[in-house]
Structures are given as structure tokens and as C-alpha cells.
Amino acid sequence: MVRQRSTVRAGSSFPLGAHWDGAGVNFAIFSANATKVELCLFDSAGRRELERVALPEYTHEIWHGYLPDIRPGQLYGYRVHGPYAPEAGHRFNPNKLLLDPYALAFHGEIKWHDAVFGYRVGHPRQDLTLDRRDSAFVMPKCVVVDPAVTWGPDIRPNVPWSETIIYEAHVKGMTARYEALQEHMRGTFAGLSDERVIERLVKLGVTSIELLPIQSFFNDRYLVERGLTNYWGYNTAGFFAPAARYISPGGTIHEFKFMVRKLHEAGLEVILDVVYNHTAEGNELGPTLSFRGIDNASYYMLGDDPRFYFDTTGCGNTVNLRNQRVLQMVMDSLRYWVQECHVDGFRFDLASALGRDRASFDHDAVFFEAVRQDPTLSMVKLIAEPWDMGPEGYQLGNYPPGWAEWNDQFRDTARSFWKGDEGVASALSSKLLGSAELFEKRGRRPWASVNFVAAHDGFTLRDLVSYNEKHNEANGEDNNDGHSANFSWNCGVEGETDDANVLDLRDRLRRSLIATVFLSQGTPMLLMGDERGRSQQGNNNSYCQDNETTWLDWSEPSDRDHAFMEFVREIIAIRRARPLLRQEKYVHDQPADGNSLAEPEWLRPDGKRLEISDWEDPQTRSMALLLSRQGERLCVLLNAHFDEVTFELPPIEHGKWLVLADTSTGEASVAGVRGIDGDALPVSGRSLILLEDRK
């Protein structure tokens, strides 16, 4: 029998969530359309509901109450009363235990059962029916948390955008196979905090680690039934709580904060990949876990028929940021991660959904305006994935000042160029200079273009040069999932091979691709493990592969991969040492003085300027880019032909041309690898050479 508590006070409508003040806990939750909200308290195992408390006050659409004898560690959830009327957009069902949107931690995982659905699964009328089973026995529980932690002298690296080098990584994938760690630390925040792991990142030369989603998520039912896992985590259930799967056994949520502090001590920023565009509740036939049962009509963007969702994410629902309380939740969440957890920025998944007024996108939408004026959030790094699945969803280049964007056009253009496709040279030339045609507006800078050739979503760099086709059979979707247009090339053999000629060509291609990323204006991004040849065996949609397919292999790399890793380190070091490669302004938009760049020159292999007819020629696959500033000159020779091409070199001004990097040989060095005698230089097919005019 669940007890009814009498010792409950009115409490406060602010702040939202469960907040311990040293004597008790104030509970506050938003619901505009509920008729009653009950707080449910559970035993320490989360199995038995001990007490049920009707929150006594309702202020400005906030239900609240104060319990004087509750302490941190208390498990709780909510039951929310109101109309169950899907045809009107309401899906209240007090039989379903609901998660607090502001919970800082969760205890347990979802145990998938039909009881977590608000309707009777399998009934002919589907979601128009009401399921009266109590879902508490299969639901996680929220945890009252004391968020206080001793940070010590934590100093944010505050890396300038123009010097930023992003490393996209997965918390578990980084250390799950690192046998030098104690087993309980592998795949956790604690594992990523290990000095040996951090040293590897520092030695590589990156400045910022961008983590795939770490906000709480659960394994989707359809994946569990197929023996798979939600590995990537793009299905958030709690926007304030770190995912329990990344906390080591016996650890607390403070492990995340400790990890941030350790990374900061090494000068590394922490950027979180966040998913505020949709939640884990899916479409009208999805489970009732939190938002749907608290106030469906407020939290979600509904369709013309409010029984259904206006979905621009491809995940069943779209979060309704036009509602001021829902917007507040997202803003409070972002501030929590910055102020309480000290993170340095965010990458927003499907960010176009955050700027929607239903069918239309507005780069000055209320969410973007709220972030822009916020004194905390406007000072951290903000990166958009600039598309979603809805109408007008592709918005590359249309985000507000202060935002950077994943530049998929850079990715596809670089891949196509080095693959040898026709008619790509002109497009690549703009990408090498920061994609000004996309981003040069409203005072935006070259760093707004996040340049990459491989990311978590798609082929790894090794697979990009090893497979013509995706191989996603392990995902259980008959290889129908994932992108088919990959602009990849297997160099003559699909998948793994022992053919030395094929392997040499693949090595040359991946060096040219990665060099293109780091020699271009903008913000470079490197995918976890690409520096050491990580392969997913052709799987380009590894969202459900929580296994060695996706985990980083820490064993000694092959000679080829070791050489490639050294090349990547050197090309990063060259970028960091040469200001010409990381300009804060577009190179054609700088005052003509001795401290700024002259207009970049594009040259043909014969040394003459590229004319319009050359750019329009689909057979143009070789060109040189000359960057000059008083005392500094760099020249990038690019040859995407299969055969060798000889380049006439620009006249020397300061001393002699020195090779800094050569992707055909794998040589790269900040100090230079060899000098050039003569006025011409042969460049092997599918190769790039970086030259410096040095005194």
C-alpha cells in the first residue's frame, strides 16, 4: 500500500527540478494542461513505491511542493493526471511513471514491456485506447542529487576559433579496448580521464574533443529485440543527466566533471554533441516516458491533426521550442552543462529543427536569439549540424553570427576531387579558402566552416578508400540503412586486401584527404581513430554497433598505420605553426598592408594563372594555390590525376622552396623534409605537396 504524505509544504515554483537546500527538497515541474501532479517516492532499489504526494501548488503552470525530510539519493518519479484525448493532443495517463525532465541522474534502465506505452499495444484502435497498467516496475527512477563538487583551480582553455582542431570521439569507443586500463574504467568518463588517454590526444595535436551524446538515453525497444544497442545515443531521454552507462561501477555523476577538469588541465576543450530536436518517445505509437505524459501538447510540435506529430527529425517527433517553458528547459540544460559541468561548447544535432516555425526555417528564430543574448551561452563554441529531414531543412551557411557549421559540401567535394571525379576543381578551390560563398555574411569568419572528410555518420577515413559500397548488414536492415552516395573509392579491391599496390594507393589517398582538411581555411575536424586506420568493415551507419566494429583499437598499429599516424601528427603541427593556414578573416577580405595576406593565386601546372576556361574545364584536376604575406609564402600543389604531373614553381622571393609535406611519400615535418633544386617539381598522381618559401 502506497502511503500518502502529509508533511508537504507549498515550496517554490523556481527552480524547476528537484533541488536539495540542505534541509529538504523542493520539487517543481511544468505542465500547462495537467489537472493534478503526483510525486512518487521509491525505495533505494527503485522497486517499491513508498509514498505518493500530490504537489500542493500550481503557479504560472508550474506544479510544486517542498518535502522537508528528503535527502540526496532519494529515488522518485511523477504521475500526471489530465485528459487522455490523443485527437486533441493530450496523452495524460497517471498509470505511467514519468521521468522528471530536469532530473540530474537516473537509476536503472528501461525494461521494455507493453506497460510503458500509454495505449494498449496491439489494439485495433492503437493509441486511441488507454492502457491502465502501472509502468513503475519497468521504468528507471530519477535521483535527487547534490550537484556540489569541488572543482579546484579549473581553468577553461578558451582556444580561439582560428586555432581550434576538433577530435570527434565516443566516450565508450575511446577506451573500451584499452587493456592498460582497469576493466571497470574502460568505456567510461573515468577511462577518458586517464592520463595516458589524454596524453595521446595532446600528442596528436588536437585542441578540442567533441563527444557523441552523453546526455541520458536508453536502448530502443526495436534494437533490444534484435540484440543491438543504441551506441551513438541520438535519442535523448534526459537533458540534464549524464548517461549512466558511462559512469564506472560505484561512481557518481561527478565523474563527468572530473573528466572535464582533467582534460582542461591538459589544455583540451570539451564539446558535447547534444540532441534537443527530438526525444526518445518517438511518434504517436511510441512509449510514454516523460514529456508525452507530462504535457504532450506543450512539449511537442503537433500536426494539423493533433493526434500526430509534426516530425522534421525522422525520429517521430520534434521538440516545440516555440513554447516558452520548453525553450526554458533547453536553455537551462545548456547553462547547466556550461556553468555546473564546465563544458566549452556544443554541437547541435539536426539544428535546423531548432529554428523552425513548423514548415519554415528562420535563422533568427527564438532559440537562436535566446542563445545569442545569453551571457553564458554566447561565449562558448556553438556548432550546428545545419539540416533536418523537413521542408527547407538544408540550411548550410544560413546560421546566425557566432555559430560554426558542419560543412558537408567540403566533405563531398574533397572526396570527389581525390576520387578523380570531373568538374570538381572549382568547388574545391572555394572550400580550401573557407567556403566564403556560404559563410561570408553578417561578419562571420572562416572558422564558421567545420571541415571534415569523415565523421561518426558515414565511412571512416580508411573505409572511404577501401569500399565502393556500404556494408551495413550487421545492422539488421538488409543493408537499406545509411547513405548510398559516399563518393568513396576502393582503389580496385572491395574491402581488405594484401595487394601492396592497392595499399600504397589507399595510403596516398588518405594522406591527401587528411592534408586537405588541415591545409584549408576553417575549423578542421578529425574522426576518432582515423589517425591510426580505424575501420568499421564498410559499415557507414554504425549507430547500433556497440562492439569492436566501432571501438578504438589500442594495440600496436601496423607499420602503414603507424606511418600514417605520424603523418597526421606532423600535418597538424604544420597547421598550428603556420598562421597562413588558419586565418581569422577571409584571405580576400584583408587590408593590403604588410601584415596581411595578399590575394591568393591559383596557378596551372605550367605556372600560369588559372583562367575561367580552366575552372570550367571538367578535366581540370591539377592546380596550385599560392598564399603570401610579407615574410611568409606557402604553395599547395594538388594533383588528382592518376598519373604524375610536373608543376612549374612560382618564382622564389625569400630563399628556396622547401617541402613541408608530401602525401605521395608520407613525409611531413614542421622543419621541412627536403629542399627543391630547380624550377619544376613532379607531383605523383592523387597527391598533394605543401611548399614553403624559406630564407
XYZ file of C-alpha atoms in Angstrom:
695
model
C 0.000 0.000 0.000
C 1.460 3.366 -1.042
C 1.366 5.910 1.781
C 0.007 9.433 1.314
C 2.326 12.018 2.831
C 1.007 14.890 4.923
C 4.306 16.723 5.547
C 4.454 18.614 2.283
C 4.690 22.371 2.003
C 3.918 24.715 -0.849
C 7.553 25.216 -1.771
C 8.582 27.312 -4.760
C 7.903 27.288 -8.486
C 11.589 28.061 -9.063
C 13.929 26.445 -9.865
C 12.467 23.576 -11.849
C 13.514 20.046 -10.984
C 14.411 18.524 -7.615
C 16.632 20.840 -5.563
C 18.078 19.992 -2.166
C 18.719 23.000 0.081
C 20.424 21.181 2.941
C 17.216 20.548 4.875
C 14.814 19.181 2.286
C 13.972 19.067 -1.388
C 11.835 21.378 -3.497
C 10.113 19.659 -6.424
C 8.830 21.704 -9.372
C 7.582 20.556 -12.772
C 5.934 22.351 -15.690
C 2.605 21.218 -17.130
C 0.136 23.676 -18.616
C -2.662 21.172 -19.215
C -2.477 18.747 -16.272
C -5.200 18.619 -13.625
C -3.040 17.033 -10.903
C 0.594 16.027 -10.428
C 1.738 13.359 -8.002
C 5.301 12.878 -6.807
C 6.172 9.208 -6.244
C 8.976 8.223 -3.853
C 10.717 4.837 -4.142
C 12.962 2.647 -2.040
C 16.714 2.653 -2.612
C 16.466 -0.186 -5.141
C 13.744 1.568 -7.134
C 11.459 -1.456 -6.892
C 8.815 -0.343 -4.401
C 6.801 2.857 -4.416
C 6.785 4.043 -0.785
C 4.852 7.282 -0.905
C 2.730 9.313 -3.278
C 2.468 13.053 -2.802
C 0.109 15.385 -4.637
C 2.057 18.568 -5.313
C 0.004 21.189 -3.488
C 0.609 24.337 -5.517
C 0.179 25.390 -9.130
C 1.860 28.688 -10.007
C 2.304 30.022 -13.538
C 1.775 26.499 -14.940
C 4.374 25.067 -12.523
C 3.344 22.369 -10.073
C 5.459 22.450 -6.927
C 5.910 21.268 -3.360
C 8.593 21.076 -0.664
C 9.372 17.918 1.338
C 11.440 18.781 4.424
C 12.967 15.381 5.187
C 14.104 14.207 1.738
C 17.830 13.804 1.104
C 20.147 13.328 -1.872
C 19.935 9.786 -3.193
C 16.141 9.651 -2.956
C 14.559 7.946 -5.996
C 11.429 9.480 -7.455
C 9.167 9.887 -10.468
C 5.875 11.560 -11.384
C 2.313 10.608 -12.254
C 0.445 13.309 -14.104
C -3.339 13.479 -14.372
C -5.323 15.051 -17.164
C -7.375 14.129 -20.227
C -6.346 11.194 -22.367
C -7.524 12.656 -25.675
C -4.969 11.996 -28.454
C -7.281 13.540 -31.024
C -6.912 16.816 -29.063
C -3.159 16.378 -28.489
C -3.404 15.241 -24.843
C -1.937 11.923 -23.635
C -2.128 12.063 -19.844
C -2.117 8.673 -18.160
C -1.413 8.586 -14.397
C -0.783 4.859 -14.600
C 2.558 5.649 -16.217
C 5.520 6.654 -14.084
C 7.239 9.627 -15.709
C 10.808 10.899 -15.619
C 11.469 14.450 -14.448
C 12.730 16.490 -17.438
C 15.109 18.273 -15.035
C 16.465 15.158 -13.292
C 20.243 15.267 -12.820
C 20.623 11.474 -12.653
C 18.671 8.283 -13.328
C 18.727 4.949 -11.527
C 18.272 1.835 -13.650
C 17.361 1.218 -17.269
C 14.100 0.744 -19.123
C 12.940 -2.861 -19.112
C 10.901 -2.954 -22.273
C 7.324 -4.057 -21.648
C 3.990 -3.042 -23.137
C 3.220 -1.282 -19.850
C 5.492 1.670 -20.769
C 3.089 2.590 -23.557
C 0.162 4.843 -22.752
C -2.142 2.916 -25.054
C -2.978 -0.766 -25.418
C -0.339 -2.178 -27.739
C -1.864 -4.385 -30.426
C -5.385 -2.982 -30.073
C -7.092 -2.214 -33.424
C -7.671 1.402 -32.334
C -3.974 1.752 -31.435
C -3.181 4.945 -29.492
C -6.848 5.910 -29.136
C -7.084 3.335 -26.356
C -5.899 3.751 -22.731
C -3.544 1.283 -21.041
C -4.194 1.119 -17.270
C -1.160 -0.927 -16.244
C 1.320 0.651 -13.833
C 4.663 1.107 -15.608
C 6.772 1.800 -12.499
C 8.165 -1.733 -12.331
C 9.937 -1.362 -15.688
C 10.869 2.331 -15.561
C 14.132 3.965 -14.453
C 13.810 6.287 -11.471
C 15.028 9.849 -11.071
C 17.611 10.575 -8.375
C 17.759 13.602 -6.066
C 21.336 14.865 -6.454
C 23.537 17.235 -4.537
C 25.311 18.882 -7.505
C 28.030 20.481 -5.385
C 31.554 19.396 -6.232
C 34.995 20.814 -5.501
C 36.437 21.868 -8.829
C 39.719 23.275 -7.639
C 41.559 25.670 -9.950
C 39.776 24.595 -13.147
C 40.815 26.885 -15.991
C 38.987 26.794 -19.302
C 41.382 26.507 -22.262
C 39.386 29.113 -24.242
C 41.021 28.063 -27.503
C 40.424 30.734 -30.172
C 38.254 29.506 -33.022
C 41.030 30.114 -35.549
C 43.308 27.724 -33.608
C 40.701 25.060 -32.894
C 41.215 21.459 -34.041
C 38.296 19.168 -33.205
C 38.556 15.453 -32.454
C 35.152 13.760 -32.709
C 35.035 10.847 -30.278
C 32.773 8.428 -28.429
C 33.193 8.020 -24.655
C 32.934 4.238 -24.710
C 34.573 3.767 -28.075
C 37.699 5.634 -26.975
C 38.703 3.252 -24.173
C 36.585 0.069 -24.371
C 39.569 -1.810 -25.858
C 42.310 -0.103 -23.858
C 43.640 -3.040 -21.876
C 46.072 -0.907 -19.884
C 43.072 0.492 -18.010
C 41.400 -1.362 -15.185
C 38.410 -3.174 -16.640
C 35.823 -1.177 -14.683
C 37.188 2.072 -16.148
C 37.063 1.052 -19.798
C 34.404 2.846 -21.800
C 33.609 5.368 -19.070
C 34.187 9.010 -18.185
C 36.840 7.736 -15.775
C 38.587 5.929 -18.624
C 38.634 9.064 -20.740
C 40.117 10.893 -17.734
C 43.152 8.623 -17.655
C 46.406 10.496 -18.201
C 47.567 8.036 -20.866
C 44.433 8.628 -22.915
C 44.709 12.380 -22.556
C 48.412 12.263 -23.430
C 47.511 10.562 -26.701
C 45.191 13.429 -27.626
C 47.746 16.048 -26.653
C 50.498 14.327 -28.623
C 48.235 14.161 -31.653
C 47.868 17.941 -31.518
C 44.105 18.406 -31.301
C 42.684 21.168 -29.111
C 39.066 20.137 -28.521
C 37.343 16.792 -28.040
C 33.757 16.618 -29.300
C 31.873 13.789 -27.601
C 28.951 11.974 -29.155
C 25.815 12.313 -26.967
C 26.417 11.759 -23.258
C 23.040 13.062 -22.045
C 20.863 10.204 -20.767
C 19.476 7.840 -23.363
C 18.234 4.266 -23.385
C 18.378 1.345 -25.761
C 15.388 1.485 -28.084
C 12.966 -1.434 -27.951
C 13.395 -2.401 -31.580
C 17.177 -2.571 -31.093
C 16.959 -4.616 -27.907
C 14.683 -7.117 -29.639
C 17.353 -7.536 -32.349
C 20.181 -7.871 -29.841
C 21.590 -4.446 -30.719
C 22.336 -1.236 -28.810
C 21.759 2.490 -29.177
C 25.506 3.116 -29.422
C 25.577 6.670 -30.738
C 22.986 7.947 -28.257
C 20.942 10.231 -30.522
C 17.652 9.627 -28.678
C 17.757 11.700 -25.516
C 15.536 10.909 -22.534
C 17.013 13.408 -20.051
C 18.713 16.674 -20.966
C 20.432 17.241 -17.602
C 21.616 13.763 -16.608
C 24.790 12.117 -17.896
C 24.211 8.641 -19.340
C 24.649 6.108 -16.540
C 26.374 3.670 -18.916
C 29.419 5.968 -18.992
C 29.769 6.114 -15.201
C 32.058 3.448 -13.778
C 30.569 0.907 -11.310
C 30.128 2.586 -7.945
C 30.798 6.019 -9.419
C 28.632 9.144 -9.470
C 27.653 11.799 -11.975
C 30.644 13.785 -10.718
C 32.888 11.519 -12.789
C 31.905 13.620 -15.776
C 33.042 16.795 -14.032
C 36.327 15.177 -13.042
C 36.872 14.170 -16.672
C 36.300 17.756 -17.817
C 38.755 19.056 -15.234
C 41.453 16.569 -16.294
C 41.009 17.449 -19.974
C 41.164 21.148 -19.130
C 44.401 20.610 -17.214
C 45.877 19.280 -20.448
C 44.612 22.311 -22.394
C 41.826 20.384 -24.128
C 38.307 21.736 -24.547
C 35.194 19.569 -24.133
C 32.376 19.978 -26.662
C 29.146 17.998 -26.282
C 27.071 16.673 -29.158
C 23.521 17.440 -27.988
C 20.090 16.395 -29.255
C 17.366 18.937 -28.458
C 15.437 18.471 -31.695
C 13.534 15.327 -30.619
C 13.231 12.930 -27.684
C 13.270 9.169 -27.134
C 9.458 8.944 -27.090
C 9.076 8.632 -30.863
C 5.788 9.068 -32.721
C 2.191 8.545 -31.567
C 2.897 4.829 -31.149
C 5.980 5.368 -29.003
C 6.378 4.877 -25.245
C 5.241 7.286 -22.534
C 8.448 8.004 -20.612
C 8.358 11.688 -19.693
C 7.365 14.650 -21.853
C 4.434 12.921 -23.589
C 2.759 12.117 -20.278
C 3.636 15.432 -18.603
C 2.166 17.681 -21.294
C 2.256 16.319 -24.823
C 0.629 19.407 -26.388
C 3.260 21.718 -24.888
C 6.465 19.731 -25.349
C 5.940 18.601 -28.945
C 5.159 20.225 -32.253
C 1.853 18.657 -33.303
C 0.455 18.224 -36.791
C -2.682 19.702 -38.312
C -4.338 16.688 -36.755
C -3.026 16.968 -33.165
C -3.140 13.213 -32.722
C 0.023 13.094 -34.848
C 3.385 14.829 -34.588
C 4.949 17.345 -36.935
C 8.174 15.427 -37.446
C 11.160 17.068 -39.136
C 13.752 14.829 -37.481
C 12.905 11.411 -38.882
C 12.675 10.187 -35.280
C 8.928 10.518 -34.753
C 8.639 13.913 -33.056
C 10.007 17.455 -32.942
C 10.537 19.370 -29.684
C 8.371 22.508 -29.567
C 10.779 25.359 -28.862
C 8.027 27.876 -29.581
C 6.666 27.071 -26.119
C 8.399 29.362 -23.626
C 8.707 26.689 -20.920
C 10.117 24.132 -23.334
C 12.565 26.737 -24.595
C 13.449 27.479 -20.966
C 14.172 23.792 -20.376
C 16.637 23.689 -23.279
C 18.314 26.927 -22.210
C 18.506 25.767 -18.585
C 20.034 22.499 -19.758
C 22.690 24.228 -21.840
C 23.568 26.590 -19.000
C 23.754 23.654 -16.582
C 26.385 21.901 -18.691
C 28.408 25.110 -19.038
C 28.081 26.527 -15.529
C 27.923 23.368 -13.412
C 29.927 20.983 -15.622
C 32.305 23.493 -17.249
C 31.922 22.261 -20.829
C 33.270 24.526 -23.559
C 30.696 24.209 -26.306
C 28.031 22.222 -28.102
C 27.417 20.589 -31.452
C 23.659 20.611 -32.138
C 22.251 17.560 -33.898
C 19.765 18.376 -36.710
C 19.963 22.027 -35.721
C 17.545 23.210 -38.406
C 14.740 21.729 -36.293
C 15.665 24.211 -33.555
C 14.948 27.163 -35.836
C 11.576 26.079 -37.168
C 8.198 27.683 -37.294
C 6.737 24.396 -38.481
C 7.490 24.202 -42.230
C 9.835 27.194 -42.433
C 13.319 27.824 -41.039
C 14.340 31.202 -39.615
C 17.992 31.947 -38.836
C 16.729 34.495 -36.303
C 14.288 32.076 -34.650
C 13.562 32.467 -30.948
C 16.059 29.738 -29.951
C 18.932 31.367 -31.840
C 18.022 34.791 -30.438
C 17.850 33.383 -26.909
C 21.313 31.857 -27.246
C 22.755 34.996 -28.826
C 21.708 37.258 -25.948
C 22.603 34.796 -23.186
C 25.765 35.991 -21.390
C 26.854 32.402 -20.706
C 25.973 30.546 -23.899
C 27.043 33.275 -26.303
C 30.606 32.826 -25.032
C 31.013 29.099 -25.735
C 31.531 27.278 -29.015
C 28.291 26.618 -30.930
C 28.299 24.214 -33.868
C 25.269 23.346 -35.993
C 24.541 20.251 -37.992
C 22.808 22.539 -40.485
C 19.978 20.340 -41.706
C 16.994 18.248 -40.677
C 14.521 15.994 -42.509
C 11.755 18.568 -43.006
C 10.939 21.080 -45.760
C 13.626 23.750 -46.180
C 15.725 21.597 -43.869
C 19.101 22.052 -45.566
C 20.426 25.380 -44.268
C 24.198 25.216 -44.673
C 25.600 28.738 -44.381
C 22.378 30.258 -43.042
C 23.059 30.140 -39.313
C 23.484 33.310 -37.237
C 26.755 35.044 -36.362
C 28.644 33.227 -33.636
C 27.824 29.756 -34.980
C 30.040 27.288 -36.824
C 28.518 24.624 -39.081
C 29.409 21.135 -40.237
C 30.316 21.677 -43.886
C 29.167 18.547 -45.695
C 29.914 20.259 -49.005
C 33.584 20.360 -48.007
C 33.383 16.633 -47.227
C 31.765 15.652 -50.506
C 33.877 17.977 -52.635
C 37.180 16.801 -51.141
C 36.146 13.171 -51.536
C 35.080 13.692 -55.141
C 38.225 15.601 -56.073
C 40.650 12.973 -54.778
C 38.499 10.201 -56.194
C 39.207 11.793 -59.578
C 35.698 12.960 -60.478
C 35.305 15.503 -63.239
C 34.332 19.135 -62.735
C 35.240 19.391 -59.048
C 38.323 21.640 -59.091
C 36.430 24.941 -58.932
C 34.317 23.795 -55.993
C 37.391 22.566 -54.134
C 39.150 25.903 -54.593
C 36.469 27.697 -52.584
C 36.497 25.017 -49.880
C 40.253 25.380 -49.424
C 39.714 29.078 -48.684
C 36.945 28.688 -46.105
C 33.801 28.379 -48.278
C 33.269 32.134 -48.379
C 30.348 31.729 -50.780
C 28.472 30.023 -47.933
C 29.648 31.743 -44.761
C 30.909 35.221 -45.594
C 27.887 37.183 -44.407
C 26.887 39.138 -41.303
C 30.513 39.392 -40.205
C 31.071 35.653 -39.996
C 34.617 34.326 -40.208
C 36.302 31.358 -41.975
C 36.188 29.284 -38.775
C 32.409 29.003 -39.272
C 33.164 26.175 -41.730
C 33.888 22.949 -39.855
C 35.877 20.985 -42.432
C 35.981 17.193 -42.399
C 36.114 14.200 -44.716
C 34.872 11.619 -42.209
C 32.578 11.730 -39.167
C 30.713 9.249 -36.986
C 27.866 9.210 -39.516
C 29.430 7.595 -42.589
C 32.607 5.808 -43.585
C 35.769 6.107 -41.545
C 38.703 7.517 -43.496
C 40.180 4.050 -44.007
C 36.856 2.684 -45.268
C 36.426 5.691 -47.554
C 39.397 4.479 -49.613
C 38.590 0.765 -49.193
C 34.920 0.379 -50.126
C 32.772 1.428 -53.051
C 29.587 0.306 -51.318
C 28.261 0.402 -47.766
C 28.189 -2.885 -45.860
C 25.627 -2.435 -43.088
C 24.286 -5.993 -42.953
C 25.113 -6.283 -39.234
C 22.543 -3.559 -38.516
C 19.743 -5.966 -39.418
C 18.081 -3.732 -42.002
C 19.094 -5.644 -45.132
C 21.738 -3.000 -45.885
C 18.992 -0.457 -46.632
C 20.099 1.985 -43.940
C 22.872 4.554 -44.253
C 23.835 6.806 -47.146
C 24.499 5.304 -50.556
C 26.173 8.396 -52.051
C 29.535 8.198 -50.299
C 31.927 9.456 -53.009
C 34.245 6.650 -51.954
C 36.678 4.545 -53.976
C 38.067 1.136 -53.085
C 41.151 1.566 -55.309
C 40.298 -1.594 -57.219
C 39.507 -4.078 -54.445
C 36.444 -4.050 -52.190
C 37.490 -4.227 -48.554
C 40.630 -5.671 -47.024
C 43.487 -6.781 -49.278
C 47.154 -7.781 -49.197
C 47.892 -6.210 -52.585
C 50.782 -3.826 -51.903
C 49.965 -1.608 -54.897
C 46.378 -1.142 -53.745
C 47.504 -0.436 -50.201
C 50.057 2.127 -51.402
C 47.345 3.937 -53.358
C 44.979 3.870 -50.389
C 47.685 5.309 -48.143
C 48.365 8.087 -50.628
C 44.662 8.916 -50.866
C 44.035 9.060 -47.153
C 47.085 11.277 -46.701
C 45.828 13.616 -49.428
C 42.336 13.705 -47.934
C 43.502 14.446 -44.399
C 46.040 17.007 -45.625
C 43.237 18.799 -47.478
C 41.344 19.131 -44.194
C 44.281 20.588 -42.285
C 45.593 22.853 -45.038
C 42.221 24.527 -45.631
C 40.936 27.706 -44.027
C 38.247 26.959 -41.461
C 37.990 24.618 -38.483
C 39.361 21.109 -39.090
C 37.733 18.046 -37.544
C 39.239 14.569 -37.227
C 37.206 11.425 -36.535
C 38.305 9.199 -33.638
C 40.742 6.582 -34.859
C 41.151 7.921 -38.394
C 44.708 8.859 -37.490
C 45.537 5.186 -36.945
C 43.453 3.482 -39.614
C 40.289 2.514 -37.731
C 37.904 0.506 -39.930
C 34.232 -0.402 -39.490
C 34.447 -3.021 -42.244
C 32.437 -0.828 -44.582
C 29.609 -0.047 -42.145
C 28.668 3.581 -42.733
C 25.812 3.710 -40.210
C 27.242 2.155 -37.058
C 24.645 3.677 -34.712
C 23.792 0.270 -33.191
C 27.224 -1.383 -33.166
C 28.481 -1.278 -29.587
C 31.354 -3.680 -30.210
C 34.782 -3.907 -31.789
C 33.314 -2.606 -35.050
C 33.300 0.874 -33.558
C 35.729 0.735 -30.636
C 39.221 2.173 -30.990
C 41.922 -0.489 -31.175
C 44.772 0.462 -28.828
C 47.106 -2.336 -29.919
C 50.294 -1.506 -31.792
C 49.300 -0.345 -35.285
C 50.710 -1.840 -38.441
C 53.743 -0.192 -39.994
C 51.473 1.505 -42.539
C 49.096 2.839 -39.907
C 51.935 3.922 -37.645
C 53.454 5.887 -40.520
C 50.084 7.441 -41.260
C 49.633 8.417 -37.608
C 52.992 10.186 -37.674
C 51.963 11.964 -40.867
C 48.737 13.197 -39.245
C 50.635 14.485 -36.214
C 53.034 16.388 -38.426
C 50.358 17.880 -40.673
C 48.528 19.107 -37.544
C 51.784 20.541 -36.207
C 52.379 22.315 -39.519
C 48.916 23.883 -39.349
C 49.457 25.048 -35.796
C 52.841 26.551 -36.689
C 51.783 28.391 -39.856
C 49.324 31.304 -39.363
C 48.809 31.411 -43.152
C 46.768 28.180 -42.812
C 44.388 29.436 -40.111
C 43.397 32.980 -40.939
C 40.859 34.810 -38.796
C 39.489 36.633 -41.846
C 38.835 35.559 -45.405
C 42.019 35.948 -47.389
C 40.374 38.201 -49.983
C 38.894 40.453 -47.286
C 42.013 41.774 -45.575
C 43.600 45.201 -45.785
C 46.514 45.437 -48.175
C 49.273 46.013 -45.649
C 52.464 44.179 -44.890
C 50.913 42.124 -42.114
C 48.067 40.632 -44.123
C 47.674 38.151 -46.898
C 47.886 39.160 -50.498
C 45.169 37.907 -52.816
C 45.614 34.134 -53.168
C 46.855 32.995 -56.559
C 45.587 29.924 -58.392
C 48.058 28.537 -60.897
C 48.046 25.852 -63.552
C 50.807 23.219 -63.606
C 52.572 25.316 -66.270
C 52.808 28.196 -63.784
C 50.241 30.426 -65.487
C 47.149 31.730 -63.726
C 44.046 29.590 -63.926
C 41.522 31.285 -66.181
C 37.737 30.924 -66.213
C 38.036 28.438 -69.036
C 40.320 26.286 -66.873
C 37.864 26.314 -63.992
C 35.044 25.393 -66.333
C 37.012 22.555 -67.894
C 35.715 19.326 -66.283
C 39.131 17.720 -66.897
C 40.944 20.169 -64.611
C 42.308 18.039 -61.809
C 45.641 19.726 -61.059
C 46.259 23.189 -59.632
C 48.452 25.157 -57.261
C 47.404 27.577 -54.515
C 49.896 30.305 -53.558
C 49.395 32.122 -50.244
C 51.644 35.096 -49.485
C 52.248 37.519 -46.685
C 55.328 39.610 -46.041
C 57.947 37.139 -44.863
C 55.731 34.091 -45.470
C 54.843 32.159 -48.610
C 53.177 28.762 -48.911
C 52.283 26.876 -52.047
C 49.975 23.859 -52.171
C 50.305 21.635 -55.255
C 47.299 19.374 -55.853
C 47.217 16.597 -58.433
C 44.072 14.427 -58.547
C 45.087 12.819 -61.842
C 46.049 9.165 -61.700
C 49.351 9.978 -63.406
C 52.219 12.191 -62.347
C 52.046 15.898 -63.291
C 55.019 18.283 -63.318
C 54.426 21.766 -61.849
C 56.368 24.886 -62.779
C 57.035 26.504 -59.420
C 56.334 30.179 -58.640
C 59.453 32.384 -58.535
C 61.395 32.333 -55.277
C 61.260 35.534 -53.209
C 62.959 34.696 -49.931
C 65.284 31.721 -50.241
C 64.294 28.375 -51.692
C 61.247 26.171 -51.868
C 61.164 23.636 -49.070
C 58.829 20.644 -48.946
C 56.851 20.578 -45.684
C 54.557 17.693 -46.628
C 54.315 15.207 -49.485
C 51.352 12.832 -49.497
C 52.907 10.575 -52.120
C 55.807 9.658 -49.825
C 54.162 10.272 -46.464
C 56.848 12.773 -45.473
C 55.793 15.735 -43.343
C 57.695 17.978 -40.940
C 57.356 21.460 -39.493
C 61.092 21.856 -40.047
C 60.834 20.718 -43.665
C 61.712 17.405 -45.248
C 63.781 18.460 -48.252
C 64.703 21.402 -50.404
C 63.828 21.833 -54.084
C 66.530 22.461 -56.658
C 65.213 23.810 -59.933
C 62.056 25.494 -61.136
C 59.840 22.430 -61.599
C 58.553 19.659 -59.385
C 56.825 16.394 -60.374
C 53.778 15.531 -58.235
C 52.607 11.945 -58.187
C 49.028 11.089 -59.044
C 46.418 11.510 -56.279
C 48.981 13.516 -54.300
C 49.453 16.862 -52.624
C 52.685 18.680 -51.813
C 52.975 21.649 -49.438
C 55.897 24.001 -50.119
C 57.307 26.899 -48.125
C 59.499 29.697 -49.468
C 62.001 29.870 -46.639
C 65.032 32.039 -46.183
